[in-house]
mmCIF file of C-alpha atoms and ligand atoms in Angstrom:
data_model
loop_
_atom_site.group_PDB
_atom_site.id
_atom_site.type_symbol
_atom_site.label_atom_id
_atom_site.label_comp_id
_atom_site.label_asym_id
_atom_site.label_seq_id
_atom_site.Cartn_x
_atom_site.Cartn_y
_atom_site.Cartn_z
ATOM 1 C CA MET A 49 -48.888 87.259 259.552
ATOM 2 C CA ILE A 50 -45.409 86.969 258.082
ATOM 3 C CA ALA A 51 -43.246 90.047 258.334
ATOM 4 C CA VAL A 52 -40.234 90.249 256.053
ATOM 5 C CA ASP A 53 -37.516 92.870 255.919
ATOM 6 C CA ILE A 54 -34.456 91.413 254.215
ATOM 7 C CA GLU A 55 -31.544 92.193 251.926
ATOM 8 C CA LYS A 56 -29.402 89.943 249.762
ATOM 9 C CA LYS A 57 -26.604 90.726 247.327
ATOM 10 C CA LEU A 58 -27.348 88.794 244.152
ATOM 11 C CA LYS A 59 -24.492 87.315 242.177
ATOM 12 C CA ALA A 60 -25.419 88.312 238.672
ATOM 13 C CA TYR A 61 -23.302 87.998 235.532
ATOM 14 C CA ASN A 62 -23.598 91.718 234.848
ATOM 15 C CA GLY A 63 -22.235 92.858 238.203
ATOM 16 C CA GLN A 64 -23.951 92.990 241.550
ATOM 17 C CA GLN A 65 -27.484 93.859 242.397
ATOM 18 C CA VAL A 66 -29.123 94.065 245.811
ATOM 19 C CA LEU A 67 -32.466 92.400 246.427
ATOM 20 C CA GLN A 68 -34.465 94.245 249.071
ATOM 21 C CA VAL A 69 -37.895 93.163 250.253
ATOM 22 C CA LYS A 70 -39.921 94.746 253.033
ATOM 23 C CA LYS A 71 -43.458 93.482 253.303
ATOM 24 C CA ALA A 72 -46.017 92.047 255.709
ATOM 25 C CA PHE A 73 -48.159 89.212 254.385
ATOM 26 C CA ILE A 74 -51.616 89.012 255.943
ATOM 27 C CA PRO A 75 -52.776 85.540 257.093
ATOM 28 C CA GLY A 76 -54.811 83.795 254.406
ATOM 29 C CA SER A 77 -53.862 86.335 251.727
ATOM 30 C CA ILE A 78 -52.860 85.374 248.191
ATOM 31 C CA THR A 79 -50.036 87.575 246.888
ATOM 32 C CA ARG A 80 -48.883 87.577 243.300
ATOM 33 C CA ILE A 81 -45.210 88.301 242.839
ATOM 34 C CA THR A 82 -44.116 89.919 239.611
ATOM 35 C CA GLY A 83 -40.873 91.397 238.290
ATOM 36 C CA PRO A 84 -38.419 91.039 235.427
ATOM 37 C CA SER A 85 -36.446 87.866 234.864
ATOM 38 C CA GLY A 86 -33.375 87.758 237.082
ATOM 39 C CA ALA A 87 -34.795 90.273 239.590
ATOM 40 C CA GLY A 88 -34.658 87.739 242.436
ATOM 41 C CA LYS A 89 -38.196 86.327 242.693
ATOM 42 C CA THR A 90 -37.042 82.715 243.082
ATOM 43 C CA THR A 91 -34.254 83.782 245.430
ATOM 44 C CA PHE A 92 -36.828 85.604 247.581
ATOM 45 C CA LEU A 93 -39.021 82.485 247.883
ATOM 46 C CA LYS A 94 -35.961 80.391 248.734
ATOM 47 C CA MET A 95 -35.005 82.842 251.488
ATOM 48 C CA LEU A 96 -38.487 82.485 253.007
ATOM 49 C CA ALA A 97 -38.163 78.710 252.792
ATOM 50 C CA GLY A 98 -34.753 78.772 254.492
ATOM 51 C CA LEU A 99 -32.894 77.434 251.441
ATOM 52 C CA ILE A 100 -30.908 80.650 250.883
ATOM 53 C CA THR A 101 -29.704 82.891 253.722
ATOM 54 C CA PRO A 102 -30.319 86.656 253.511
ATOM 55 C CA ASP A 103 -27.348 88.959 254.194
ATOM 56 C CA SER A 104 -29.306 91.002 256.695
ATOM 57 C CA GLY A 105 -32.743 91.598 258.164
ATOM 58 C CA ILE A 106 -35.556 89.586 259.742
ATOM 59 C CA ILE A 107 -38.295 87.103 258.822
ATOM 60 C CA LYS A 108 -40.924 86.708 261.535
ATOM 61 C CA THR A 109 -44.296 85.062 261.941
ATOM 62 C CA ARG A 110 -46.739 85.913 264.729
ATOM 63 C CA ASN A 111 -45.332 83.183 266.966
ATOM 64 C CA SER A 112 -41.741 82.736 265.934
ATOM 65 C CA THR A 113 -38.647 84.260 264.421
ATOM 66 C CA TRP A 114 -37.414 82.336 261.387
ATOM 67 C CA PHE A 115 -34.505 84.583 260.605
ATOM 68 C CA ASP A 116 -32.771 87.391 262.423
ATOM 69 C CA ALA A 117 -29.315 88.334 261.170
ATOM 70 C CA THR A 118 -28.292 90.329 264.250
ATOM 71 C CA GLN A 119 -29.467 87.667 266.696
ATOM 72 C CA LYS A 120 -28.058 84.913 264.474
ATOM 73 C CA ILE A 121 -31.373 83.061 264.288
ATOM 74 C CA ASN A 122 -31.921 80.960 261.158
ATOM 75 C CA LEU A 123 -34.550 78.206 261.417
ATOM 76 C CA PRO A 124 -33.920 75.264 259.069
ATOM 77 C CA PRO A 125 -36.507 74.674 256.314
ATOM 78 C CA GLN A 126 -38.148 71.696 258.054
ATOM 79 C CA GLN A 127 -38.999 73.848 261.084
ATOM 80 C CA ARG A 128 -40.746 76.483 258.954
ATOM 81 C CA HIS A 129 -43.507 74.085 257.790
ATOM 82 C CA ILE A 130 -43.719 75.566 254.308
ATOM 83 C CA GLY A 131 -45.202 74.156 251.113
ATOM 84 C CA PHE A 132 -43.004 74.923 248.108
ATOM 85 C CA VAL A 133 -43.789 74.349 244.438
ATOM 86 C CA PHE A 134 -40.465 74.517 242.620
ATOM 87 C CA GLN A 135 -40.140 75.341 238.918
ATOM 88 C CA ASP A 136 -38.569 71.944 238.273
ATOM 89 C CA TYR A 137 -41.345 70.082 240.214
ATOM 90 C CA ALA A 138 -38.908 68.065 242.407
ATOM 91 C CA LEU A 139 -40.785 64.761 242.004
ATOM 92 C CA PHE A 140 -39.468 61.278 242.822
ATOM 93 C CA PRO A 141 -39.040 59.171 239.638
ATOM 94 C CA ASN A 142 -39.837 55.855 241.355
ATOM 95 C CA MET A 143 -42.975 56.904 243.208
ATOM 96 C CA THR A 144 -46.534 56.920 241.884
ATOM 97 C CA VAL A 145 -48.879 59.882 242.253
ATOM 98 C CA LYS A 146 -50.516 58.231 245.275
ATOM 99 C CA GLN A 147 -47.195 57.317 246.880
ATOM 100 C CA HIS A 148 -45.954 60.896 246.562
ATOM 101 C CA LEU A 149 -48.945 62.139 248.517
ATOM 102 C CA GLU A 150 -48.869 59.311 251.072
ATOM 103 C CA TYR A 151 -45.226 60.143 251.724
ATOM 104 C CA ALA A 152 -46.261 63.688 252.648
ATOM 105 C CA THR A 153 -49.459 62.940 254.641
ATOM 106 C CA THR A 154 -51.131 59.967 256.340
ATOM 107 C CA ASP A 155 -54.586 61.553 255.992
ATOM 108 C CA ALA A 156 -56.217 59.337 253.321
ATOM 109 C CA ASN A 157 -59.291 61.587 252.937
ATOM 110 C CA TRP A 158 -57.083 64.574 252.292
ATOM 111 C CA THR A 159 -54.985 62.589 249.791
ATOM 112 C CA ASN A 160 -58.102 61.545 247.887
ATOM 113 C CA ARG A 161 -59.457 65.079 247.858
ATOM 114 C CA LEU A 162 -56.181 66.415 246.497
ATOM 115 C CA VAL A 163 -55.975 63.765 243.775
ATOM 116 C CA THR A 164 -59.505 64.596 242.661
ATOM 117 C CA ILE A 165 -58.962 68.355 242.657
ATOM 118 C CA GLY A 166 -55.785 67.857 240.622
ATOM 119 C CA GLY A 167 -57.753 65.755 238.102
ATOM 120 C CA LEU A 168 -55.353 62.856 238.680
ATOM 121 C CA ASP A 169 -57.780 60.104 239.827
ATOM 122 C CA THR A 170 -57.143 57.909 236.838
ATOM 123 C CA PHE A 171 -53.394 58.507 237.109
ATOM 124 C CA ALA A 172 -53.026 57.660 240.818
ATOM 125 C CA ASP A 173 -50.805 54.646 240.059
ATOM 126 C CA HIS A 174 -48.654 56.397 237.456
ATOM 127 C CA LYS A 175 -45.054 57.457 237.991
ATOM 128 C CA PRO A 176 -43.901 60.927 236.864
ATOM 129 C CA ASN A 177 -42.421 59.779 233.548
ATOM 130 C CA HIS A 178 -45.874 58.494 232.587
ATOM 131 C CA LEU A 179 -47.493 61.847 233.279
ATOM 132 C CA SER A 180 -47.720 64.860 230.969
ATOM 133 C CA GLY A 181 -45.902 68.085 231.889
ATOM 134 C CA GLY A 182 -49.179 69.595 233.076
ATOM 135 C CA GLN A 183 -50.000 66.529 235.210
ATOM 136 C CA GLN A 184 -46.535 66.606 236.781
ATOM 137 C CA GLN A 185 -47.019 70.256 237.578
ATOM 138 C CA ARG A 186 -50.401 69.545 239.197
ATOM 139 C CA LEU A 187 -48.829 66.765 241.264
ATOM 140 C CA ALA A 188 -46.128 69.178 242.462
ATOM 141 C CA ILE A 189 -48.863 71.607 243.581
ATOM 142 C CA LEU A 190 -50.822 68.856 245.384
ATOM 143 C CA LEU A 191 -47.644 67.668 247.069
ATOM 144 C CA ALA A 192 -46.936 71.126 248.463
ATOM 145 C CA LEU A 193 -50.496 71.280 249.816
ATOM 146 C CA ALA A 194 -50.401 67.787 251.326
ATOM 147 C CA ILE A 195 -48.713 68.938 254.547
ATOM 148 C CA LYS A 196 -51.368 71.680 254.986
ATOM 149 C CA PRO A 197 -48.722 74.402 255.164
ATOM 150 C CA LYS A 198 -49.424 77.757 256.759
ATOM 151 C CA LEU A 199 -47.186 79.345 254.127
ATOM 152 C CA LEU A 200 -47.346 78.186 250.541
ATOM 153 C CA LEU A 201 -44.698 79.350 248.066
ATOM 154 C CA MET A 202 -45.313 78.737 244.377
ATOM 155 C CA ASP A 203 -42.809 79.539 241.626
ATOM 156 C CA GLU A 204 -44.553 79.763 238.239
ATOM 157 C CA PRO A 205 -46.912 76.937 239.260
ATOM 158 C CA PHE A 206 -49.242 77.110 236.258
ATOM 159 C CA SER A 207 -46.737 77.537 233.395
ATOM 160 C CA ALA A 208 -47.347 74.068 231.892
ATOM 161 C CA LEU A 209 -51.148 74.132 232.097
ATOM 162 C CA ASP A 210 -53.540 75.012 229.316
ATOM 163 C CA LEU A 211 -55.930 77.903 229.846
ATOM 164 C CA LYS A 212 -59.068 75.866 230.557
ATOM 165 C CA MET A 213 -57.357 73.568 233.045
ATOM 166 C CA LYS A 214 -55.710 76.563 234.675
ATOM 167 C CA SER A 215 -58.824 78.559 235.482
ATOM 168 C CA ALA A 216 -60.680 75.504 236.839
ATOM 169 C CA LEU A 217 -57.702 74.444 238.954
ATOM 170 C CA ILE A 218 -57.107 77.962 240.293
ATOM 171 C CA LYS A 219 -60.706 78.138 241.566
ATOM 172 C CA ASP A 220 -60.378 74.764 243.313
ATOM 173 C CA LEU A 221 -57.001 75.689 244.763
ATOM 174 C CA GLN A 222 -58.405 78.892 246.198
ATOM 175 C CA MET A 223 -60.898 76.803 248.193
ATOM 176 C CA LEU A 224 -58.085 74.585 249.454
ATOM 177 C CA PHE A 225 -55.937 77.573 250.472
ATOM 178 C CA THR A 226 -58.880 78.911 252.466
ATOM 179 C CA ALA A 227 -59.662 75.497 253.977
ATOM 180 C CA ILE A 228 -56.148 75.085 255.357
ATOM 181 C CA GLY A 229 -55.707 78.776 256.179
ATOM 182 C CA ALA A 230 -52.578 79.091 254.059
ATOM 183 C CA THR A 231 -50.914 82.391 253.277
ATOM 184 C CA THR A 232 -49.941 82.004 249.636
ATOM 185 C CA LEU A 233 -47.249 83.677 247.506
ATOM 186 C CA ILE A 234 -47.300 82.984 243.778
ATOM 187 C CA VAL A 235 -44.656 84.078 241.278
ATOM 188 C CA SER A 236 -46.310 84.547 237.922
ATOM 189 C CA HIS A 237 -45.211 85.831 234.520
ATOM 190 C CA ASN A 238 -48.863 86.079 233.628
ATOM 191 C CA PRO A 239 -50.379 87.967 236.551
ATOM 192 C CA GLN A 240 -53.809 88.179 234.885
ATOM 193 C CA GLU A 241 -54.252 84.460 235.546
ATOM 194 C CA LEU A 242 -54.447 85.339 239.262
ATOM 195 C CA ASP A 243 -56.884 88.252 238.898
ATOM 196 C CA SER A 244 -59.776 86.265 240.317
ATOM 197 C CA ILE A 245 -57.987 85.088 243.461
ATOM 198 C CA SER A 246 -55.091 87.344 244.429
ATOM 199 C CA THR A 247 -55.655 89.803 247.267
ATOM 200 C CA ASP A 248 -52.260 91.488 247.288
ATOM 201 C CA ALA A 249 -49.266 92.090 245.020
ATOM 202 C CA LEU A 250 -45.512 92.412 245.377
ATOM 203 C CA GLU A 251 -43.202 93.690 242.665
ATOM 204 C CA ILE A 252 -39.558 92.670 242.842
ATOM 205 C CA GLY A 253 -36.828 94.532 240.990
HETATM 206 P P1 ADP B 73 -36.001 85.513 239.054
HETATM 207 O O1 ADP B 73 -36.662 84.382 239.779
HETATM 208 O O2 ADP B 73 -36.611 86.851 239.393
HETATM 209 O O3 ADP B 73 -35.917 85.294 237.581
HETATM 210 P P2 ADP B 73 -33.640 84.550 240.412
HETATM 211 O O4 ADP B 73 -34.001 84.670 241.860
HETATM 212 O O5 ADP B 73 -33.722 83.196 239.800
HETATM 213 O O6 ADP B 73 -34.496 85.610 239.595
HETATM 214 O O7 ADP B 73 -32.150 85.060 240.207
HETATM 215 C C1 ADP B 73 -31.762 86.398 240.428
HETATM 216 C C2 ADP B 73 -30.266 86.504 240.517
HETATM 217 O O8 ADP B 73 -29.831 85.965 241.776
HETATM 218 C C3 ADP B 73 -29.501 85.753 239.444
HETATM 219 O O9 ADP B 73 -28.577 86.654 238.856
HETATM 220 C C4 ADP B 73 -28.758 84.646 240.204
HETATM 221 O O10 ADP B 73 -27.488 84.418 239.670
HETATM 222 C C5 ADP B 73 -28.666 85.201 241.608
HETATM 223 N N1 ADP B 73 -28.644 84.155 242.653
HETATM 224 C C6 ADP B 73 -29.258 82.956 242.639
HETATM 225 N N2 ADP B 73 -29.019 82.269 243.783
HETATM 226 C C7 ADP B 73 -28.213 83.071 244.537
HETATM 227 C C8 ADP B 73 -27.590 82.944 245.813
HETATM 228 N N3 ADP B 73 -27.734 81.843 246.554
HETATM 229 N N4 ADP B 73 -26.836 83.982 246.251
HETATM 230 C C9 ADP B 73 -26.687 85.095 245.525
HETATM 231 N N5 ADP B 73 -27.229 85.278 244.315
HETATM 232 C C10 ADP B 73 -27.984 84.286 243.814
#
């Protein structure tokens, strides 16, 4: 379980707006996050990941406190053991598909399983600039899963995928989320794409 009760003043061009989120995420649940552009969806994920600091409140898991403004607790990202799929993929230009995954995990069976589920077997030795946008996006998803995170944060993870690829991949990913016991939060502009797998929803803004 991840319990969140946080506030952050957003620096918007058109004045100031306060992002407030109070929510408990059940272990193993898949939550779709929706809301208008600029509402703070990405900022919220980054606060969970420890990349942006909330102004006030708490973020707690069953066993540990990640953030507590009054007690001045703020665990760094690497201690939160989170998988994060960024909108800009954050891939390394000089590493092949296989090398990306081997950098994240030494479990060769797991690496092979991920490559296959991402449909990247024949591209294992390719570097990002020799992959299509959709393939790069799939690699970013696999990379986030490689560390078997307990919390997986995905920011528009399927935006570059065509419809057919998307529904097949989503089904496979659901099995992986369950296998590793990840609690998953997915920001999506097209929430219908998650109808078959999401178990909860959060609207921001
Ligand atoms: P969304 O993902 O819902 O489109 P964002 O989270 O990207 O929205 O951005 C929401 C607002 O938060 C923007 O106006 C942006 O300028 C502001 N913002 C982004 N990062 C920070 C930050 N570190 N501190 C305060 N405000 C921020």
